[in-house]
PDB file of C-alpha atoms in Angstrom:
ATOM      1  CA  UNK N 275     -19.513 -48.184 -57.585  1.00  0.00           C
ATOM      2  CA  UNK N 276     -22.045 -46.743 -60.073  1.00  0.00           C
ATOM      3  CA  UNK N 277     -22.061 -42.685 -60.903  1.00  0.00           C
ATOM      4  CA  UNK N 278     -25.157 -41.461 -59.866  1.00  0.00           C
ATOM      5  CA  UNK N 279     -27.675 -40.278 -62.318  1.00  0.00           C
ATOM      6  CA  UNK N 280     -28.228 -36.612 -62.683  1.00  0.00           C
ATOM      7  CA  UNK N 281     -31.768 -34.920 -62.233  1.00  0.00           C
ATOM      8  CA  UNK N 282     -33.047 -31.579 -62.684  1.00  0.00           C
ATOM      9  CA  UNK N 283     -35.643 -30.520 -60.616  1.00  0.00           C
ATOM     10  CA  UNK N 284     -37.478 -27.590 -61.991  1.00  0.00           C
ATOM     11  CA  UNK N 285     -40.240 -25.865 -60.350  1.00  0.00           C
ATOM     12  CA  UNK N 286     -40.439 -22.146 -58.889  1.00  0.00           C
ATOM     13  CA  UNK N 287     -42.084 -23.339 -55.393  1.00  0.00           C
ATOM     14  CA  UNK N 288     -39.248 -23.650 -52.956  1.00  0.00           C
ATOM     15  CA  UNK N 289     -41.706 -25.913 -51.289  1.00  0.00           C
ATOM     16  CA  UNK N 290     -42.177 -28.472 -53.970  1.00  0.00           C
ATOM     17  CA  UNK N 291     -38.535 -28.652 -55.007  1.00  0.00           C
ATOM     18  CA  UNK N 292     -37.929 -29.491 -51.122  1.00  0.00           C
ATOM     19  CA  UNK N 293     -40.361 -32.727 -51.533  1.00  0.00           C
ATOM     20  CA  UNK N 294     -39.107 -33.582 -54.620  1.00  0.00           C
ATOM     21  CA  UNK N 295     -35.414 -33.703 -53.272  1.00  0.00           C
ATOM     22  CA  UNK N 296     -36.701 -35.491 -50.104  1.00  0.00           C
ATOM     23  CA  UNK N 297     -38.701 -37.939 -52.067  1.00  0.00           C
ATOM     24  CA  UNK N 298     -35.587 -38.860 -54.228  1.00  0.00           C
ATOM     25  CA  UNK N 299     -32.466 -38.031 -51.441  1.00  0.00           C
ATOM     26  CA  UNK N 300     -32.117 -41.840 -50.599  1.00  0.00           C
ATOM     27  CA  UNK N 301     -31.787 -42.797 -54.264  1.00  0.00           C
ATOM     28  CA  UNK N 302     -28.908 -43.056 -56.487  1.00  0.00           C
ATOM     29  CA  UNK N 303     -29.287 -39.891 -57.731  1.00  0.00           C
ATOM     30  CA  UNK N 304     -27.623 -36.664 -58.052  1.00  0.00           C
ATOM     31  CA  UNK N 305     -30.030 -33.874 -57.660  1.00  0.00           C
ATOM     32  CA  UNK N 306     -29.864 -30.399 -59.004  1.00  0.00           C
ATOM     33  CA  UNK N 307     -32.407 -27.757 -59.659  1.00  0.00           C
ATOM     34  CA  UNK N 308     -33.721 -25.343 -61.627  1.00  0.00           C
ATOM     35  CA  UNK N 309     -36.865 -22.460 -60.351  1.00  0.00           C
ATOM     36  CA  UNK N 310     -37.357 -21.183 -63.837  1.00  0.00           C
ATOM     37  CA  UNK N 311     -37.766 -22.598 -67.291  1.00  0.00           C
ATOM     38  CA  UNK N 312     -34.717 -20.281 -68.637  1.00  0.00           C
ATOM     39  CA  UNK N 313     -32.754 -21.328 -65.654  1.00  0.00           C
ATOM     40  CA  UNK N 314     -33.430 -25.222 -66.356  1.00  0.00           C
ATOM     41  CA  UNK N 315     -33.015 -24.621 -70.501  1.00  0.00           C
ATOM     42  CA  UNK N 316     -29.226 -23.367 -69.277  1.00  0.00           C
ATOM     43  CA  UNK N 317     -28.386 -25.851 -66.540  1.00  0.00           C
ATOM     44  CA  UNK N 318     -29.612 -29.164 -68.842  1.00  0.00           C
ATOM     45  CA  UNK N 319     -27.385 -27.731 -71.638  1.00  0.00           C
ATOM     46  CA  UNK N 320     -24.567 -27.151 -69.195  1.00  0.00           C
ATOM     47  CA  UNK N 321     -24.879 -30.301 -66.673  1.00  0.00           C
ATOM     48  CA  UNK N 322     -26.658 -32.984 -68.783  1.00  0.00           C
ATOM     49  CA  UNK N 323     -29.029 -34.538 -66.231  1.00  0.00           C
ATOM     50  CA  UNK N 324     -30.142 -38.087 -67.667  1.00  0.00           C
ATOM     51  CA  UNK N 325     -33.870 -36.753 -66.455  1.00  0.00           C
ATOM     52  CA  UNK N 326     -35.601 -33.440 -65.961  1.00  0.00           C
ATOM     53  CA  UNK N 327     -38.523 -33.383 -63.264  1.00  0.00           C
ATOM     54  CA  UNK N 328     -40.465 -29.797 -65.022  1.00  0.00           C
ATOM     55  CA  UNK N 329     -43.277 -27.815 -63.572  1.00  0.00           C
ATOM     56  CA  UNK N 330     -45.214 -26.429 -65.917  1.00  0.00           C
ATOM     57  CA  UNK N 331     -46.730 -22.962 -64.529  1.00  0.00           C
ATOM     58  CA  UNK N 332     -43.517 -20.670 -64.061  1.00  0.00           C
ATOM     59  CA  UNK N 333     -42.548 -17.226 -64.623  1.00  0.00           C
ATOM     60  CA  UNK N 334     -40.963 -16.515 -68.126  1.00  0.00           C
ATOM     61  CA  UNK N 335     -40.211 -19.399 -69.724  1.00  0.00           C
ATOM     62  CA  UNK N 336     -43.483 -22.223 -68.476  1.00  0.00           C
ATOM     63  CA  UNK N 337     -42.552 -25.726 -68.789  1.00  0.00           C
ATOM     64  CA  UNK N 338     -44.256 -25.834 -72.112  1.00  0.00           C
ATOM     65  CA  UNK N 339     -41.352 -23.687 -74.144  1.00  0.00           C
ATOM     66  CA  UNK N 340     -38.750 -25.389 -71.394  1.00  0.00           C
ATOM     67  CA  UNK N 341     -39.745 -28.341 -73.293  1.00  0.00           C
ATOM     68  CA  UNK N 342     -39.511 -27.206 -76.376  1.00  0.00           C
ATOM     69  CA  UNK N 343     -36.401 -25.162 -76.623  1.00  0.00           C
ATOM     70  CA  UNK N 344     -34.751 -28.722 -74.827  1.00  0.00           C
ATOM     71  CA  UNK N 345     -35.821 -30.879 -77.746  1.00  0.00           C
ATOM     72  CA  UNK N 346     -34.525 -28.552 -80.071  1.00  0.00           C
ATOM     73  CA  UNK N 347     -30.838 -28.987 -78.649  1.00  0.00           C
ATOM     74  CA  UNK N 348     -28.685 -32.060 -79.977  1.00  0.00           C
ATOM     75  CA  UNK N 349     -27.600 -32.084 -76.479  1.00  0.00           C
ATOM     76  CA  UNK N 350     -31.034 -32.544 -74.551  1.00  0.00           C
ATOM     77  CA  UNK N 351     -32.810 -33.942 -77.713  1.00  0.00           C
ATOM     78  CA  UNK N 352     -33.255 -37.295 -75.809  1.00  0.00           C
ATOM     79  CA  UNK N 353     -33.228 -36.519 -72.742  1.00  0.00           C
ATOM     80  CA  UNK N 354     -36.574 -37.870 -70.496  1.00  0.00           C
ATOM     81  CA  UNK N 355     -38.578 -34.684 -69.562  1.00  0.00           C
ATOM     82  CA  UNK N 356     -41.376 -35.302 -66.980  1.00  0.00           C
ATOM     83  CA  UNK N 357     -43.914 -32.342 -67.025  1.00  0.00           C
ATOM     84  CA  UNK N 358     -44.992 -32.152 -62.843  1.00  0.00           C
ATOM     85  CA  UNK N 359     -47.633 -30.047 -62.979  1.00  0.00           C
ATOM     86  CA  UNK N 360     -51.577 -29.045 -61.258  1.00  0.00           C
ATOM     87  CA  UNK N 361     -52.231 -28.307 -64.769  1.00  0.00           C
ATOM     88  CA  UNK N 362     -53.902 -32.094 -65.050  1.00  0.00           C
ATOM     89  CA  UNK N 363     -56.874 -30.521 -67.713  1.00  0.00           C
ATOM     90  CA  UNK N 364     -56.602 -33.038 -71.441  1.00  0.00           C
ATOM     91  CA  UNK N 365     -55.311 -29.784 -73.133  1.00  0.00           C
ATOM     92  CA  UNK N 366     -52.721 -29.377 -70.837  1.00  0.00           C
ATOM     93  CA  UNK N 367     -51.692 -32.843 -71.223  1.00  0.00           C
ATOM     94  CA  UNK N 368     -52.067 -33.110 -75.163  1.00  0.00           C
ATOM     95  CA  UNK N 369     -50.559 -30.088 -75.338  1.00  0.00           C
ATOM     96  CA  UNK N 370     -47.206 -31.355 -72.991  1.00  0.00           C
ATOM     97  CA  UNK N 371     -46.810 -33.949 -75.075  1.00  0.00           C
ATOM     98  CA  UNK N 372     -46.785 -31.699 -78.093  1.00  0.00           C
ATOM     99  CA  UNK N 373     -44.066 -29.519 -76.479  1.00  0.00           C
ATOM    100  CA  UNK N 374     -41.772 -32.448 -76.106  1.00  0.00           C
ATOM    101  CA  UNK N 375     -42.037 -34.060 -72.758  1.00  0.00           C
ATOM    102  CA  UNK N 376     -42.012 -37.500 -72.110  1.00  0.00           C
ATOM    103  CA  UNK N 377     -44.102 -38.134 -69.351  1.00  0.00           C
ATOM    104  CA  UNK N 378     -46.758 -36.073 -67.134  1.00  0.00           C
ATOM    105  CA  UNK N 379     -47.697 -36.366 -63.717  1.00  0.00           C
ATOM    106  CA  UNK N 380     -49.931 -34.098 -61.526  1.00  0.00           C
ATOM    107  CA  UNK N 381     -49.907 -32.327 -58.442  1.00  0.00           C
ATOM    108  CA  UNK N 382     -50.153 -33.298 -55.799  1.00  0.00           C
ATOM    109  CA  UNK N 383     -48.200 -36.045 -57.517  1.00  0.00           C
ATOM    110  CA  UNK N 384     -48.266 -39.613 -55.780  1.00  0.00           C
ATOM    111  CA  UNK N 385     -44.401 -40.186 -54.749  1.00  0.00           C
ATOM    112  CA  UNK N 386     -44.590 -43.915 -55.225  1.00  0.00           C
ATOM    113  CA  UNK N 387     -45.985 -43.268 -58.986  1.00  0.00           C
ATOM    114  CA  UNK N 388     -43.003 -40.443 -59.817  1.00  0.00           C
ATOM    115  CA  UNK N 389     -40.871 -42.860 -58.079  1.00  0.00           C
ATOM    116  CA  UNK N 390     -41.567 -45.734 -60.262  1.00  0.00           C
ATOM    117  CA  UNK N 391     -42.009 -43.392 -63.402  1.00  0.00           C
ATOM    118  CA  UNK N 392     -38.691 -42.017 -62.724  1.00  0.00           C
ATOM    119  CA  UNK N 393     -37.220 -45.762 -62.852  1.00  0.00           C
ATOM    120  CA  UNK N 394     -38.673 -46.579 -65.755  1.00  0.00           C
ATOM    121  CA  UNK N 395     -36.574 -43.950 -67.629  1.00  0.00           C
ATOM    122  CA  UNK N 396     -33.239 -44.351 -65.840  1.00  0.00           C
ATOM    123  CA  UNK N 397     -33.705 -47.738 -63.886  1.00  0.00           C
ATOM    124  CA  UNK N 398     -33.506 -48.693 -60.063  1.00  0.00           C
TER     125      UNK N 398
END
């Protein structure tokens, strides 16, 4: 039996962190999450998800510095970082990329497309 790949879901909205979990419950996935960009910087260092799921609008820390302050650790260097976000303007998404992340999907996000974006990083 395969271990179940880690993801961190980050977002401060109890509400989409509740349809991110039920999107992904039924697959092989161990979920864990995060409601602020300090809180996900410390739990990716400390748990190692093989994918972060990152809003970008958050008190503190945003997703953009989340991002950032990941890549800059040997640890999380690597690690897939999909920016979720309502933030969908070209400058937000040139400047996602510029902080680091990987991928970026909007809100609402399609959960067939995060689904299938989420697979291409870690597989079915």
């Amino acid at each position: 039996m395969s271990v179940p790949k880690k993801i961190l879901l980050v977002d401060d909205s109890p509400t989409v962190l509740l349809m991110e979990q039920l999107l992904l419950q039924d697959g092989p996935y161990e979920l864990l999450s995060a409601s602020s960009g300090a809180e996900a910087v410390e739990r990716a260092l400390n748990e190692h998800p093989e994918l972060i799921l990152m809003d970008v609008v958050m008190p503190g820390m945003d997703g953009f510095e989340a991002c950032r302050r990941l890549r800059a650790e040997e640890a999380t260097r690597t690690t897939p970082i999909i920016l979720v976000t309502t933030r969908g303007g070209p400058e937000h998404v040139e400047k996602g990329y510029e902080s680091g992340c990987s991928d970026y999907v909007t809100k609402p996000f399609d959960g067939n497309e995060l689904r299938a974006k989420i697979e291409s990083f870690l597989g079915p």
